[in-house]
């Protein structure tokens, strides 16, 4: 294996999550956003597993992510969510990627390119801002932009969508307001008679707001097995499929009163055994876990002592017989013990999203049975 530390993905559980969500949705289509290296799980392996599990659509944030999926021979529809730039326009068509249009200005940029070529149409989704204030045309101008797109002739309008800002809390009032805005907009006869995919829900919408489902949902965090609050009865089989593991790389006995790691922020209270784990903030294992986080070795939980370095950190294992090469679990289960992603996120004062995305390319993604995956 290329690195003693690795991300282990349980693809059986991941596919179970997709199956569970599909069953819960019944007639509604499922789009899986796989942006940011599929939330750190590995873009291409997750994209392929998602296709095998019957996902209808994939979504990414940027053109380059869509191109990687196409180069890996993934053929289902892919929507690029983020705003695009002029120099990317031709690649959307070349790689058969759908993209978002949220202003007349951008629509005109595309149309200007079309003027020269006039072959295949650009497949787009009209993005409406119902209250996120990020990207998207306002509901009041959505109909006129839509008419403009039709008049330009170069677009095949595949969908219309918006994004929820606060749906991670069940019964959130603002989420209900956004759903209502979107529903009301779609009642406009100009949209009502159009055959296109209407989509709004992220994970929170999918789990807590059935009225946000429309034709298709876009839950990522949920598909990876996480949800901040209690999940509904119909989604009980959904569980995490991500573990972070390493191997003890060094062992020593340290006398009492010794400072450990940069800055000596930890001083040993008594003679103890200290082991080194070869992963650090250079891999995405956050420095804020210094003197706060813990790991599992031989089924027991031990504290991180001293600062987390770029490539390694130290663990105080007390009197425990630990050997070089022993498995270290940083996120996930070992024996009867478990370290949850949420625990790491709480210690770092952030969300599970940010922790997951932080695990970078230096960490190989490995299948449950320890087979290394091609990135
Ligand atoms: C990231 C993203 C999602 C998925 O969000 P989750 O909270 O992980 O479900 C859905 N839609 C858009 C537009 C996004 O940017």
mmCIF file of C-alpha atoms and ligand atoms in Angstrom:
data_model
loop_
_atom_site.group_PDB
_atom_site.id
_atom_site.type_symbol
_atom_site.label_atom_id
_atom_site.label_comp_id
_atom_site.label_asym_id
_atom_site.label_seq_id
_atom_site.Cartn_x
_atom_site.Cartn_y
_atom_site.Cartn_z
ATOM 1 C CA UNK A 1 0.000 0.000 0.000
ATOM 2 C CA UNK A 2 1.310 3.440 -0.950
ATOM 3 C CA UNK A 3 0.742 5.066 2.465
ATOM 4 C CA UNK A 4 0.374 3.410 5.885
ATOM 5 C CA UNK A 5 -2.676 5.612 6.521
ATOM 6 C CA UNK A 6 -5.789 5.223 4.415
ATOM 7 C CA UNK A 7 -9.490 5.861 4.007
ATOM 8 C CA UNK A 8 -11.479 2.641 3.992
ATOM 9 C CA UNK A 9 -14.808 2.644 2.169
ATOM 10 C CA UNK A 10 -17.442 0.015 2.852
ATOM 11 C CA UNK A 11 -19.061 -0.152 -0.583
ATOM 12 C CA UNK A 12 -21.631 -2.690 0.542
ATOM 13 C CA UNK A 13 -22.927 -0.194 3.103
ATOM 14 C CA UNK A 14 -22.764 2.664 0.587
ATOM 15 C CA UNK A 15 -24.911 0.725 -1.890
ATOM 16 C CA UNK A 16 -27.278 -0.213 0.926
ATOM 17 C CA UNK A 17 -27.672 3.515 1.633
ATOM 18 C CA UNK A 18 -28.571 4.205 -1.994
ATOM 19 C CA UNK A 19 -31.041 1.307 -2.059
ATOM 20 C CA UNK A 20 -32.633 2.504 1.174
ATOM 21 C CA UNK A 21 -32.982 6.080 -0.094
ATOM 22 C CA UNK A 22 -34.439 4.895 -3.415
ATOM 23 C CA UNK A 23 -36.996 2.767 -1.603
ATOM 24 C CA UNK A 24 -37.896 5.729 0.607
ATOM 25 C CA UNK A 25 -38.325 7.987 -2.445
ATOM 26 C CA UNK A 26 -40.412 5.563 -4.501
ATOM 27 C CA UNK A 27 -41.196 7.462 -7.732
ATOM 28 C CA UNK A 28 -38.799 10.374 -7.192
ATOM 29 C CA UNK A 29 -35.421 10.259 -8.997
ATOM 30 C CA UNK A 30 -32.122 10.293 -7.125
ATOM 31 C CA UNK A 31 -29.235 12.596 -8.004
ATOM 32 C CA UNK A 32 -26.050 12.057 -5.999
ATOM 33 C CA UNK A 33 -23.773 15.087 -5.655
ATOM 34 C CA UNK A 34 -20.196 13.751 -5.651
ATOM 35 C CA UNK A 35 -18.378 17.056 -5.487
ATOM 36 C CA UNK A 36 -15.145 17.514 -3.493
ATOM 37 C CA UNK A 37 -13.902 13.984 -4.222
ATOM 38 C CA UNK A 38 -17.311 12.604 -3.233
ATOM 39 C CA UNK A 39 -17.055 14.239 0.196
ATOM 40 C CA UNK A 40 -13.610 12.712 0.572
ATOM 41 C CA UNK A 41 -14.831 9.191 -0.223
ATOM 42 C CA UNK A 42 -13.208 9.080 -3.684
ATOM 43 C CA UNK A 43 -14.884 10.576 -6.772
ATOM 44 C CA UNK A 44 -14.578 7.824 -9.360
ATOM 45 C CA UNK A 45 -15.060 4.745 -7.121
ATOM 46 C CA UNK A 46 -18.147 6.333 -5.543
ATOM 47 C CA UNK A 47 -19.431 7.469 -8.934
ATOM 48 C CA UNK A 48 -19.157 3.907 -10.255
ATOM 49 C CA UNK A 49 -20.735 2.368 -7.148
ATOM 50 C CA UNK A 50 -23.564 4.905 -7.350
ATOM 51 C CA UNK A 51 -24.274 3.925 -10.963
ATOM 52 C CA UNK A 52 -24.265 0.236 -10.003
ATOM 53 C CA UNK A 53 -26.666 0.969 -7.140
ATOM 54 C CA UNK A 54 -29.108 2.653 -9.539
ATOM 55 C CA UNK A 55 -28.592 6.373 -8.980
ATOM 56 C CA UNK A 56 -30.257 8.348 -11.825
ATOM 57 C CA UNK A 57 -28.008 11.402 -11.921
ATOM 58 C CA UNK A 58 -24.683 12.609 -10.555
ATOM 59 C CA UNK A 59 -23.892 16.223 -9.684
ATOM 60 C CA UNK A 60 -20.538 17.949 -9.215
ATOM 61 C CA UNK A 61 -19.485 21.474 -8.322
ATOM 62 C CA UNK A 62 -17.004 22.044 -11.119
ATOM 63 C CA UNK A 63 -16.391 21.109 -14.735
ATOM 64 C CA UNK A 64 -13.128 19.306 -13.934
ATOM 65 C CA UNK A 65 -14.930 16.847 -11.631
ATOM 66 C CA UNK A 66 -17.429 16.031 -14.358
ATOM 67 C CA UNK A 67 -14.624 15.456 -16.857
ATOM 68 C CA UNK A 68 -12.960 12.958 -14.479
ATOM 69 C CA UNK A 69 -16.215 10.999 -14.215
ATOM 70 C CA UNK A 70 -16.657 10.940 -18.000
ATOM 71 C CA UNK A 71 -13.055 9.817 -18.502
ATOM 72 C CA UNK A 72 -13.817 6.952 -16.101
ATOM 73 C CA UNK A 73 -16.588 5.854 -18.516
ATOM 74 C CA UNK A 74 -19.502 6.926 -16.352
ATOM 75 C CA UNK A 75 -22.360 7.573 -18.720
ATOM 76 C CA UNK A 76 -25.382 8.634 -16.676
ATOM 77 C CA UNK A 77 -26.387 12.328 -16.729
ATOM 78 C CA UNK A 78 -24.040 14.625 -14.782
ATOM 79 C CA UNK A 79 -25.030 18.111 -13.700
ATOM 80 C CA UNK A 80 -22.341 20.690 -12.931
ATOM 81 C CA UNK A 81 -23.870 22.828 -10.195
ATOM 82 C CA UNK A 82 -21.409 25.706 -9.853
ATOM 83 C CA UNK A 83 -21.334 28.832 -11.959
ATOM 84 C CA UNK A 84 -19.184 28.411 -15.064
ATOM 85 C CA UNK A 85 -16.700 30.621 -16.850
ATOM 86 C CA UNK A 86 -16.571 31.478 -20.500
ATOM 87 C CA UNK A 87 -13.499 29.377 -21.306
ATOM 88 C CA UNK A 88 -15.259 26.214 -20.034
ATOM 89 C CA UNK A 89 -18.295 26.330 -22.292
ATOM 90 C CA UNK A 90 -17.072 24.071 -25.078
ATOM 91 C CA UNK A 91 -15.982 21.357 -22.651
ATOM 92 C CA UNK A 92 -19.517 21.002 -21.283
ATOM 93 C CA UNK A 93 -20.667 19.895 -24.678
ATOM 94 C CA UNK A 94 -17.557 17.904 -25.486
ATOM 95 C CA UNK A 95 -17.949 15.795 -22.318
ATOM 96 C CA UNK A 96 -21.739 15.750 -22.428
ATOM 97 C CA UNK A 97 -22.124 17.529 -19.095
ATOM 98 C CA UNK A 98 -25.235 19.425 -18.075
ATOM 99 C CA UNK A 99 -24.691 22.787 -16.407
ATOM 100 C CA UNK A 100 -26.504 25.516 -14.537
ATOM 101 C CA UNK A 101 -27.697 28.774 -16.020
ATOM 102 C CA UNK A 102 -28.604 31.506 -13.616
ATOM 103 C CA UNK A 103 -28.311 34.752 -15.516
ATOM 104 C CA UNK A 104 -29.016 36.239 -18.899
ATOM 105 C CA UNK A 105 -25.388 37.342 -19.056
ATOM 106 C CA UNK A 106 -24.109 33.747 -18.876
ATOM 107 C CA UNK A 107 -26.781 32.536 -21.263
ATOM 108 C CA UNK A 108 -25.592 35.085 -23.803
ATOM 109 C CA UNK A 109 -21.981 33.954 -23.434
ATOM 110 C CA UNK A 110 -23.064 30.437 -24.368
ATOM 111 C CA UNK A 111 -25.194 31.666 -27.234
ATOM 112 C CA UNK A 112 -22.255 33.623 -28.639
ATOM 113 C CA UNK A 113 -20.254 30.382 -28.939
ATOM 114 C CA UNK A 114 -23.204 28.589 -30.479
ATOM 115 C CA UNK A 115 -23.377 31.255 -33.173
ATOM 116 C CA UNK A 116 -20.132 29.920 -34.605
ATOM 117 C CA UNK A 117 -20.792 26.183 -34.408
ATOM 118 C CA UNK A 118 -24.502 25.289 -34.327
ATOM 119 C CA UNK A 119 -24.240 21.594 -33.656
ATOM 120 C CA UNK A 120 -25.477 19.813 -30.526
ATOM 121 C CA UNK A 121 -27.435 21.902 -28.048
ATOM 122 C CA UNK A 122 -26.163 22.734 -24.588
ATOM 123 C CA UNK A 123 -27.994 20.799 -21.872
ATOM 124 C CA UNK A 124 -28.801 23.109 -18.977
ATOM 125 C CA UNK A 125 -30.761 23.461 -15.752
ATOM 126 C CA UNK A 126 -32.213 26.825 -14.812
ATOM 127 C CA UNK A 127 -31.070 27.681 -11.293
ATOM 128 C CA UNK A 128 -33.420 29.760 -9.165
ATOM 129 C CA UNK A 129 -32.460 31.377 -5.874
ATOM 130 C CA UNK A 130 -35.306 30.932 -3.398
ATOM 131 C CA UNK A 131 -33.333 32.194 -0.404
ATOM 132 C CA UNK A 132 -29.751 30.891 -0.289
ATOM 133 C CA UNK A 133 -28.365 34.128 -1.827
ATOM 134 C CA UNK A 134 -25.532 32.225 -3.515
ATOM 135 C CA UNK A 135 -26.214 31.691 -7.207
ATOM 136 C CA UNK A 136 -29.464 31.545 -9.116
ATOM 137 C CA UNK A 137 -31.900 33.921 -10.755
ATOM 138 C CA UNK A 138 -34.600 35.420 -8.537
ATOM 139 C CA UNK A 139 -38.037 33.807 -8.775
ATOM 140 C CA UNK A 140 -39.438 37.098 -10.095
ATOM 141 C CA UNK A 141 -37.172 36.968 -13.166
ATOM 142 C CA UNK A 142 -37.061 33.178 -13.651
ATOM 143 C CA UNK A 143 -39.870 33.160 -16.244
ATOM 144 C CA UNK A 144 -38.275 35.862 -18.362
ATOM 145 C CA UNK A 145 -34.863 34.130 -18.271
ATOM 146 C CA UNK A 146 -36.575 30.893 -19.246
ATOM 147 C CA UNK A 147 -38.213 32.582 -22.242
ATOM 148 C CA UNK A 148 -34.868 34.092 -23.169
ATOM 149 C CA UNK A 149 -33.221 30.644 -23.089
ATOM 150 C CA UNK A 150 -35.912 29.230 -25.360
ATOM 151 C CA UNK A 151 -35.513 32.086 -27.811
ATOM 152 C CA UNK A 152 -31.766 31.584 -28.016
ATOM 153 C CA UNK A 153 -32.384 28.093 -29.450
ATOM 154 C CA UNK A 154 -29.028 26.702 -28.388
ATOM 155 C CA UNK A 155 -30.303 25.217 -25.129
ATOM 156 C CA UNK A 156 -32.006 22.012 -24.249
ATOM 157 C CA UNK A 157 -33.549 22.896 -20.879
ATOM 158 C CA UNK A 158 -33.345 19.668 -18.869
ATOM 159 C CA UNK A 159 -34.337 20.969 -15.483
ATOM 160 C CA UNK A 160 -35.131 23.758 -13.077
ATOM 161 C CA UNK A 161 -33.784 23.775 -9.540
ATOM 162 C CA UNK A 162 -33.109 25.648 -6.342
ATOM 163 C CA UNK A 163 -31.176 24.944 -3.141
ATOM 164 C CA UNK A 164 -32.279 24.887 0.506
ATOM 165 C CA UNK A 165 -30.317 26.934 3.045
ATOM 166 C CA UNK A 166 -31.644 25.626 6.369
ATOM 167 C CA UNK A 167 -33.222 22.202 5.814
ATOM 168 C CA UNK A 168 -30.889 20.353 8.198
ATOM 169 C CA UNK A 169 -33.388 21.049 10.981
ATOM 170 C CA UNK A 170 -36.726 19.254 10.815
ATOM 171 C CA UNK A 171 -39.676 21.689 10.542
ATOM 172 C CA UNK A 172 -37.414 24.676 9.865
ATOM 173 C CA UNK A 173 -39.610 27.633 8.951
ATOM 174 C CA UNK A 174 -37.314 29.073 6.309
ATOM 175 C CA UNK A 175 -37.042 25.716 4.518
ATOM 176 C CA UNK A 176 -40.838 25.618 4.359
ATOM 177 C CA UNK A 177 -40.798 29.151 2.925
ATOM 178 C CA UNK A 178 -38.281 28.132 0.214
ATOM 179 C CA UNK A 179 -40.298 25.044 -0.720
ATOM 180 C CA UNK A 180 -43.374 27.253 -1.008
ATOM 181 C CA UNK A 181 -41.507 29.776 -3.199
ATOM 182 C CA UNK A 182 -40.336 27.012 -5.536
ATOM 183 C CA UNK A 183 -43.758 25.337 -5.694
ATOM 184 C CA UNK A 184 -45.440 28.653 -6.402
ATOM 185 C CA UNK A 185 -42.946 29.467 -9.167
ATOM 186 C CA UNK A 186 -43.570 26.121 -10.861
ATOM 187 C CA UNK A 187 -47.300 26.851 -11.000
ATOM 188 C CA UNK A 188 -46.550 29.569 -13.553
ATOM 189 C CA UNK A 189 -48.005 28.152 -16.798
ATOM 190 C CA UNK A 190 -44.713 28.808 -18.557
ATOM 191 C CA UNK A 191 -43.096 26.086 -16.386
ATOM 192 C CA UNK A 192 -46.122 23.932 -15.635
ATOM 193 C CA UNK A 193 -46.491 22.750 -19.220
ATOM 194 C CA UNK A 194 -42.782 22.094 -19.729
ATOM 195 C CA UNK A 195 -41.208 18.624 -19.562
ATOM 196 C CA UNK A 196 -38.202 19.125 -17.332
ATOM 197 C CA UNK A 197 -36.845 17.838 -14.039
ATOM 198 C CA UNK A 198 -37.806 19.948 -11.034
ATOM 199 C CA UNK A 199 -35.440 19.529 -8.092
ATOM 200 C CA UNK A 200 -34.810 21.241 -4.769
ATOM 201 C CA UNK A 201 -33.998 18.899 -1.864
ATOM 202 C CA UNK A 202 -30.565 18.317 -0.339
ATOM 203 C CA UNK A 203 -30.118 15.737 2.460
ATOM 204 C CA UNK A 204 -32.207 17.713 4.948
ATOM 205 C CA UNK A 205 -34.992 18.220 2.415
ATOM 206 C CA UNK A 206 -34.894 14.553 1.419
ATOM 207 C CA UNK A 207 -35.135 13.338 5.018
ATOM 208 C CA UNK A 208 -37.368 15.903 6.688
ATOM 209 C CA UNK A 209 -39.437 17.643 4.002
ATOM 210 C CA UNK A 210 -41.287 15.287 1.628
ATOM 211 C CA UNK A 211 -42.917 18.351 0.052
ATOM 212 C CA UNK A 212 -39.448 19.356 -1.219
ATOM 213 C CA UNK A 213 -38.935 16.176 -3.271
ATOM 214 C CA UNK A 214 -40.590 17.242 -6.566
ATOM 215 C CA UNK A 215 -39.162 15.100 -9.454
ATOM 216 C CA UNK A 216 -35.646 14.501 -8.095
ATOM 217 C CA UNK A 217 -33.636 14.953 -4.876
ATOM 218 C CA UNK A 218 -29.917 15.679 -4.347
ATOM 219 C CA UNK A 219 -28.873 14.233 -0.974
ATOM 220 C CA UNK A 220 -25.162 13.679 -0.427
ATOM 221 C CA UNK A 221 -24.424 13.677 3.278
ATOM 222 C CA UNK A 222 -27.385 11.340 3.767
ATOM 223 C CA UNK A 223 -26.171 8.967 1.049
ATOM 224 C CA UNK A 224 -22.814 8.780 2.811
ATOM 225 C CA UNK A 225 -24.661 7.768 5.946
ATOM 226 C CA UNK A 226 -24.744 10.963 7.964
ATOM 227 C CA UNK A 227 -27.559 13.198 9.048
ATOM 228 C CA UNK A 228 -27.386 15.763 11.801
ATOM 229 C CA UNK A 229 -30.714 15.039 13.470
ATOM 230 C CA UNK A 230 -32.849 11.928 13.926
ATOM 231 C CA UNK A 231 -33.652 10.314 10.642
ATOM 232 C CA UNK A 232 -37.131 9.172 9.678
ATOM 233 C CA UNK A 233 -38.177 5.551 10.160
ATOM 234 C CA UNK A 234 -37.914 4.863 6.396
ATOM 235 C CA UNK A 235 -34.192 5.725 6.338
ATOM 236 C CA UNK A 236 -33.056 3.611 9.271
ATOM 237 C CA UNK A 237 -30.705 1.415 7.241
ATOM 238 C CA UNK A 238 -28.594 4.376 6.187
ATOM 239 C CA UNK A 239 -25.204 4.289 7.957
ATOM 240 C CA UNK A 240 -21.662 5.640 7.457
ATOM 241 C CA UNK A 241 -19.328 3.790 5.077
ATOM 242 C CA UNK A 242 -16.150 5.812 5.739
ATOM 243 C CA UNK A 243 -13.327 4.819 8.122
ATOM 244 C CA UNK A 244 -9.928 6.395 8.609
ATOM 245 C CA UNK A 245 -7.157 4.000 9.584
ATOM 246 C CA UNK A 246 -3.416 3.854 10.061
ATOM 247 C CA UNK A 247 -0.693 1.678 11.573
ATOM 248 C CA UNK A 248 1.591 2.307 14.539
ATOM 249 C CA UNK A 249 4.951 3.363 13.062
ATOM 250 C CA UNK A 250 7.074 3.744 16.198
ATOM 251 C CA UNK A 251 7.070 2.794 19.882
ATOM 252 C CA UNK A 252 9.031 4.069 22.880
ATOM 253 C CA UNK A 253 8.946 4.426 26.657
ATOM 254 C CA UNK A 254 9.032 8.028 27.889
ATOM 255 C CA UNK A 255 10.023 9.048 31.416
ATOM 256 C CA UNK A 256 7.872 11.353 33.568
ATOM 257 C CA UNK A 257 8.202 15.103 32.976
ATOM 258 C CA UNK A 258 9.050 14.914 29.247
ATOM 259 C CA UNK A 259 7.538 17.331 26.725
ATOM 260 C CA UNK A 260 6.023 15.754 23.617
ATOM 261 C CA UNK A 261 5.946 17.103 20.030
ATOM 262 C CA UNK A 262 6.326 20.718 18.795
ATOM 263 C CA UNK A 263 6.157 23.304 21.545
ATOM 264 C CA UNK A 264 6.030 20.641 24.283
ATOM 265 C CA UNK A 265 2.329 21.351 24.872
ATOM 266 C CA UNK A 266 2.012 18.019 26.685
ATOM 267 C CA UNK A 267 4.234 16.893 29.568
ATOM 268 C CA UNK A 268 4.151 13.258 30.691
ATOM 269 C CA UNK A 269 2.902 12.844 34.259
ATOM 270 C CA UNK A 270 4.522 9.458 34.765
ATOM 271 C CA UNK A 271 6.683 6.951 32.900
ATOM 272 C CA UNK A 272 4.547 5.800 29.984
ATOM 273 C CA UNK A 273 4.491 4.176 26.568
ATOM 274 C CA UNK A 274 4.106 6.481 23.587
ATOM 275 C CA UNK A 275 3.461 5.423 20.004
ATOM 276 C CA UNK A 276 3.666 7.385 16.771
ATOM 277 C CA UNK A 277 0.910 7.339 14.128
ATOM 278 C CA UNK A 278 1.950 8.306 10.580
ATOM 279 C CA UNK A 279 -0.821 10.741 9.599
ATOM 280 C CA UNK A 280 -1.120 14.475 10.201
ATOM 281 C CA UNK A 281 -2.624 17.729 9.022
ATOM 282 C CA UNK A 282 -0.788 17.257 5.707
ATOM 283 C CA UNK A 283 -3.282 14.449 5.070
ATOM 284 C CA UNK A 284 -6.251 16.375 6.442
ATOM 285 C CA UNK A 285 -6.153 15.031 9.998
ATOM 286 C CA UNK A 286 -6.672 18.361 11.696
ATOM 287 C CA UNK A 287 -4.193 20.076 13.977
ATOM 288 C CA UNK A 288 -6.987 21.140 16.311
ATOM 289 C CA UNK A 289 -7.128 17.500 17.459
ATOM 290 C CA UNK A 290 -3.818 18.069 19.272
ATOM 291 C CA UNK A 291 -4.231 17.068 22.961
ATOM 292 C CA UNK A 292 -7.985 16.607 22.333
ATOM 293 C CA UNK A 293 -8.617 13.781 19.896
ATOM 294 C CA UNK A 294 -8.236 10.075 20.514
ATOM 295 C CA UNK A 295 -7.679 6.883 18.539
ATOM 296 C CA UNK A 296 -8.478 3.193 18.869
ATOM 297 C CA UNK A 297 -5.679 0.622 19.153
ATOM 298 C CA UNK A 298 -6.277 -3.022 20.119
ATOM 299 C CA UNK A 299 -9.915 -2.089 20.791
ATOM 300 C CA UNK A 300 -9.058 0.562 23.393
ATOM 301 C CA UNK A 301 -9.310 4.338 23.211
ATOM 302 C CA UNK A 302 -6.107 6.344 23.792
ATOM 303 C CA UNK A 303 -5.460 10.115 23.808
ATOM 304 C CA UNK A 304 -3.437 12.095 21.286
ATOM 305 C CA UNK A 305 -0.636 13.809 23.209
ATOM 306 C CA UNK A 306 1.150 16.944 22.017
ATOM 307 C CA UNK A 307 0.646 18.766 18.742
ATOM 308 C CA UNK A 308 -0.467 16.931 15.611
ATOM 309 C CA UNK A 309 2.401 17.433 13.124
ATOM 310 C CA UNK A 310 2.140 17.605 9.325
ATOM 311 C CA UNK A 311 2.782 13.884 8.827
ATOM 312 C CA UNK A 312 2.446 12.211 12.238
ATOM 313 C CA UNK A 313 1.334 12.523 15.849
ATOM 314 C CA UNK A 314 1.863 10.757 19.184
ATOM 315 C CA UNK A 315 -0.502 8.714 21.353
ATOM 316 C CA UNK A 316 -0.090 7.834 25.027
ATOM 317 C CA UNK A 317 -0.963 4.147 25.416
ATOM 318 C CA UNK A 318 -0.147 3.992 29.151
ATOM 319 C CA UNK A 319 0.682 0.408 30.171
ATOM 320 C CA UNK A 320 -0.821 -1.192 27.066
ATOM 321 C CA UNK A 321 1.296 -3.623 25.041
ATOM 322 C CA UNK A 322 1.161 -1.982 21.624
ATOM 323 C CA UNK A 323 3.359 -3.085 18.703
ATOM 324 C CA UNK A 324 4.658 -1.348 15.608
ATOM 325 C CA UNK A 325 2.271 -2.290 12.793
ATOM 326 C CA UNK A 326 -0.847 -2.473 14.985
ATOM 327 C CA UNK A 327 -3.952 -1.041 13.348
ATOM 328 C CA UNK A 328 -4.986 2.445 14.489
ATOM 329 C CA UNK A 329 -8.568 3.567 13.894
ATOM 330 C CA UNK A 330 -9.024 7.348 13.761
ATOM 331 C CA UNK A 331 -12.622 7.327 12.512
ATOM 332 C CA UNK A 332 -14.725 4.171 12.621
ATOM 333 C CA UNK A 333 -14.975 0.985 14.642
ATOM 334 C CA UNK A 334 -12.470 -1.324 16.260
ATOM 335 C CA UNK A 335 -13.515 -4.083 18.624
ATOM 336 C CA UNK A 336 -16.542 -2.816 20.514
ATOM 337 C CA UNK A 337 -15.401 0.805 20.330
ATOM 338 C CA UNK A 338 -16.169 3.533 17.810
ATOM 339 C CA UNK A 339 -14.978 7.041 16.993
ATOM 340 C CA UNK A 340 -17.673 8.977 15.187
ATOM 341 C CA UNK A 341 -17.022 11.579 12.510
ATOM 342 C CA UNK A 342 -19.321 13.887 14.470
ATOM 343 C CA UNK A 343 -17.001 13.655 17.482
ATOM 344 C CA UNK A 344 -14.053 14.817 15.352
ATOM 345 C CA UNK A 345 -16.155 17.615 13.841
ATOM 346 C CA UNK A 346 -17.243 18.778 17.309
ATOM 347 C CA UNK A 347 -13.647 18.811 18.595
ATOM 348 C CA UNK A 348 -12.655 20.929 15.589
ATOM 349 C CA UNK A 349 -15.686 23.186 16.001
ATOM 350 C CA UNK A 350 -16.865 22.442 12.461
ATOM 351 C CA UNK A 351 -19.200 20.182 10.474
ATOM 352 C CA UNK A 352 -18.755 16.598 9.252
ATOM 353 C CA UNK A 353 -18.746 18.058 5.702
ATOM 354 C CA UNK A 354 -15.572 20.058 6.260
ATOM 355 C CA UNK A 355 -13.734 17.215 8.000
ATOM 356 C CA UNK A 356 -14.564 14.729 5.213
ATOM 357 C CA UNK A 357 -13.540 17.070 2.395
ATOM 358 C CA UNK A 358 -10.257 17.800 4.138
ATOM 359 C CA UNK A 359 -8.878 14.280 3.663
ATOM 360 C CA UNK A 360 -6.751 14.756 0.592
ATOM 361 C CA UNK A 361 -5.218 12.756 -2.211
ATOM 362 C CA UNK A 362 -2.248 11.591 -0.150
ATOM 363 C CA UNK A 363 -4.526 9.085 1.588
ATOM 364 C CA UNK A 364 -5.317 6.090 -0.606
ATOM 365 C CA UNK A 365 -8.985 5.107 -0.752
ATOM 366 C CA UNK A 366 -9.263 1.428 0.010
ATOM 367 C CA UNK A 367 -12.172 -0.957 -0.332
ATOM 368 C CA UNK A 368 -13.426 -2.695 2.829
ATOM 369 C CA UNK A 369 -11.284 -5.783 2.151
ATOM 370 C CA UNK A 370 -8.142 -3.607 1.809
ATOM 371 C CA UNK A 371 -7.905 -3.560 -1.975
ATOM 372 C CA UNK A 372 -6.527 -0.235 -3.144
ATOM 373 C CA UNK A 373 -8.813 1.645 -5.515
ATOM 374 C CA UNK A 374 -7.715 3.415 -8.656
ATOM 375 C CA UNK A 375 -8.374 7.115 -7.986
HETATM 376 C C1 LIG B 1 -23.719 20.102 -2.018
HETATM 377 C C2 LIG B 1 -25.052 20.270 -2.607
HETATM 378 C C3 LIG B 1 -26.055 19.328 -2.349
HETATM 379 C C4 LIG B 1 -25.895 18.190 -1.368
HETATM 380 O O1 LIG B 1 -25.940 18.685 -0.047
HETATM 381 P P1 LIG B 1 -26.092 17.707 1.211
HETATM 382 O O2 LIG B 1 -26.368 18.635 2.339
HETATM 383 O O3 LIG B 1 -24.808 16.970 1.370
HETATM 384 O O4 LIG B 1 -27.215 16.792 0.911
HETATM 385 C C5 LIG B 1 -27.250 19.470 -3.029
HETATM 386 N N1 LIG B 1 -27.449 20.504 -3.882
HETATM 387 C C6 LIG B 1 -26.520 21.441 -4.120
HETATM 388 C C7 LIG B 1 -26.814 22.562 -5.061
HETATM 389 C C8 LIG B 1 -25.298 21.369 -3.478
HETATM 390 O O5 LIG B 1 -24.385 22.320 -3.703
#
